[in-house]
């Protein structure tokens, strides 16, 4: 896999993890209510959820590409359509996704389990893997499974590093987001532009 393949994927993964969603909201809420240690234990559960989705997506993509020659293009087209839908959802959202919850203190086992469940019950995590991974995989460059696992692992590492930083600065981030609704709208617009641009590029590549 070349650096030119990896860098755009890493940039998009970074943009997605910086956009407030279920995982960020849960980790912020947990860290503020129960402390950094609780946030990090919850993050470990979130990480396991990502590993599960990554393995499912990587194995599924590999099986499809090897079994059905046209499946690769079909997957790319489906991914492009989904990214366009995500871009539209980002633009039309009129309310802030950032709403912290008051959570009761839980045991380490429950913290880990809730982090895992929060991620597994977020369908976007699964669909994003299926949408994004195929766009940065080049079957001509070798093992599709290895490329999928490398990209998926990169996404997990980026997500864990960013979320760990969020946990350690939870209070400041909560105040920042709550007081700056304009910043959230700008962020949603920027993310929508990136997703739409990627979707268009994917569609053009398919036609070639």
PDB file of C-alpha atoms in Angstrom, residues 2-76:
ATOM      1  CA  UNK A   2       1.357   3.408  -0.972  1.00  0.00           C
ATOM      2  CA  UNK A   3       1.438   6.562   1.127  1.00  0.00           C
ATOM      3  CA  UNK A   4      -0.833   8.247  -1.409  1.00  0.00           C
ATOM      4  CA  UNK A   5      -3.484   5.628  -0.595  1.00  0.00           C
ATOM      5  CA  UNK A   6      -3.090   5.864   3.148  1.00  0.00           C
ATOM      6  CA  UNK A   7      -2.915   9.629   3.734  1.00  0.00           C
ATOM      7  CA  UNK A   8      -6.373  10.514   2.309  1.00  0.00           C
ATOM      8  CA  UNK A   9      -7.921   7.659   4.281  1.00  0.00           C
ATOM      9  CA  UNK A  10      -6.215   8.820   7.478  1.00  0.00           C
ATOM     10  CA  UNK A  11      -7.399  12.400   6.904  1.00  0.00           C
ATOM     11  CA  UNK A  12     -11.005  11.281   6.470  1.00  0.00           C
ATOM     12  CA  UNK A  13     -10.797   8.985   9.499  1.00  0.00           C
ATOM     13  CA  UNK A  14      -9.512  11.931  11.536  1.00  0.00           C
ATOM     14  CA  UNK A  15     -12.328  14.173  10.326  1.00  0.00           C
ATOM     15  CA  UNK A  16     -14.949  11.579  11.186  1.00  0.00           C
ATOM     16  CA  UNK A  17     -13.679  10.950  14.711  1.00  0.00           C
ATOM     17  CA  UNK A  18     -13.605  14.717  15.372  1.00  0.00           C
ATOM     18  CA  UNK A  19     -17.287  14.995  14.443  1.00  0.00           C
ATOM     19  CA  UNK A  20     -19.499  14.623  17.553  1.00  0.00           C
ATOM     20  CA  UNK A  21     -21.343  11.306  17.515  1.00  0.00           C
ATOM     21  CA  UNK A  22     -22.518   8.549  19.892  1.00  0.00           C
ATOM     22  CA  UNK A  23     -19.010   7.436  20.857  1.00  0.00           C
ATOM     23  CA  UNK A  24     -17.720  10.939  21.574  1.00  0.00           C
ATOM     24  CA  UNK A  25     -20.840  11.890  23.528  1.00  0.00           C
ATOM     25  CA  UNK A  26     -20.697   8.739  25.644  1.00  0.00           C
ATOM     26  CA  UNK A  27     -16.981   9.074  26.387  1.00  0.00           C
ATOM     27  CA  UNK A  28     -17.301  12.756  27.270  1.00  0.00           C
ATOM     28  CA  UNK A  29     -20.279  12.088  29.523  1.00  0.00           C
ATOM     29  CA  UNK A  30     -18.583   9.178  31.239  1.00  0.00           C
ATOM     30  CA  UNK A  31     -15.317  11.064  31.756  1.00  0.00           C
ATOM     31  CA  UNK A  32     -17.048  14.109  33.229  1.00  0.00           C
ATOM     32  CA  UNK A  33     -19.315  12.047  35.498  1.00  0.00           C
ATOM     33  CA  UNK A  34     -16.838   9.399  36.666  1.00  0.00           C
ATOM     34  CA  UNK A  35     -13.340  10.551  35.759  1.00  0.00           C
ATOM     35  CA  UNK A  36     -10.627   9.838  33.206  1.00  0.00           C
ATOM     36  CA  UNK A  37     -10.034   6.237  34.280  1.00  0.00           C
ATOM     37  CA  UNK A  38     -13.674   5.397  33.619  1.00  0.00           C
ATOM     38  CA  UNK A  39     -13.466   7.123  30.249  1.00  0.00           C
ATOM     39  CA  UNK A  40     -10.401   5.109  29.240  1.00  0.00           C
ATOM     40  CA  UNK A  41     -11.999   1.816  30.291  1.00  0.00           C
ATOM     41  CA  UNK A  42     -15.056   2.722  28.218  1.00  0.00           C
ATOM     42  CA  UNK A  43     -12.754   3.595  25.325  1.00  0.00           C
ATOM     43  CA  UNK A  44     -11.273   0.079  25.480  1.00  0.00           C
ATOM     44  CA  UNK A  45     -14.776  -1.279  24.894  1.00  0.00           C
ATOM     45  CA  UNK A  46     -15.271   1.098  21.975  1.00  0.00           C
ATOM     46  CA  UNK A  47     -11.964  -0.134  20.509  1.00  0.00           C
ATOM     47  CA  UNK A  48     -13.102  -3.754  20.668  1.00  0.00           C
ATOM     48  CA  UNK A  49     -16.257  -2.775  18.779  1.00  0.00           C
ATOM     49  CA  UNK A  50     -14.131  -1.225  16.041  1.00  0.00           C
ATOM     50  CA  UNK A  51     -11.996  -4.372  15.832  1.00  0.00           C
ATOM     51  CA  UNK A  52     -15.142  -6.477  15.386  1.00  0.00           C
ATOM     52  CA  UNK A  53     -16.453  -4.266  12.582  1.00  0.00           C
ATOM     53  CA  UNK A  54     -13.034  -4.057  10.937  1.00  0.00           C
ATOM     54  CA  UNK A  55     -12.647  -7.846  10.782  1.00  0.00           C
ATOM     55  CA  UNK A  56     -16.179  -8.335   9.461  1.00  0.00           C
ATOM     56  CA  UNK A  57     -15.696  -5.673   6.786  1.00  0.00           C
ATOM     57  CA  UNK A  58     -12.209  -6.820   5.783  1.00  0.00           C
ATOM     58  CA  UNK A  59     -13.202 -10.475   5.462  1.00  0.00           C
ATOM     59  CA  UNK A  60     -16.449  -9.605   3.673  1.00  0.00           C
ATOM     60  CA  UNK A  61     -14.786  -7.278   1.171  1.00  0.00           C
ATOM     61  CA  UNK A  62     -12.061  -9.834   0.457  1.00  0.00           C
ATOM     62  CA  UNK A  63     -14.590 -12.623  -0.089  1.00  0.00           C
ATOM     63  CA  UNK A  64     -16.682 -10.498  -2.453  1.00  0.00           C
ATOM     64  CA  UNK A  65     -13.733  -9.281  -4.517  1.00  0.00           C
ATOM     65  CA  UNK A  66     -12.398 -12.810  -4.933  1.00  0.00           C
ATOM     66  CA  UNK A  67     -15.754 -14.476  -5.614  1.00  0.00           C
ATOM     67  CA  UNK A  68     -17.535 -11.952  -7.844  1.00  0.00           C
ATOM     68  CA  UNK A  69     -15.513  -9.744 -10.215  1.00  0.00           C
ATOM     69  CA  UNK A  70     -18.267  -7.102 -10.432  1.00  0.00           C
ATOM     70  CA  UNK A  71     -18.790  -7.015  -6.654  1.00  0.00           C
ATOM     71  CA  UNK A  72     -15.895  -4.585  -6.170  1.00  0.00           C
ATOM     72  CA  UNK A  73     -17.458  -1.926  -8.399  1.00  0.00           C
ATOM     73  CA  UNK A  74     -20.901  -2.569  -6.933  1.00  0.00           C
ATOM     74  CA  UNK A  75     -19.500  -2.047  -3.451  1.00  0.00           C
ATOM     75  CA  UNK A  76     -17.801   1.162  -4.524  1.00  0.00           C
TER      76      UNK A  76
END
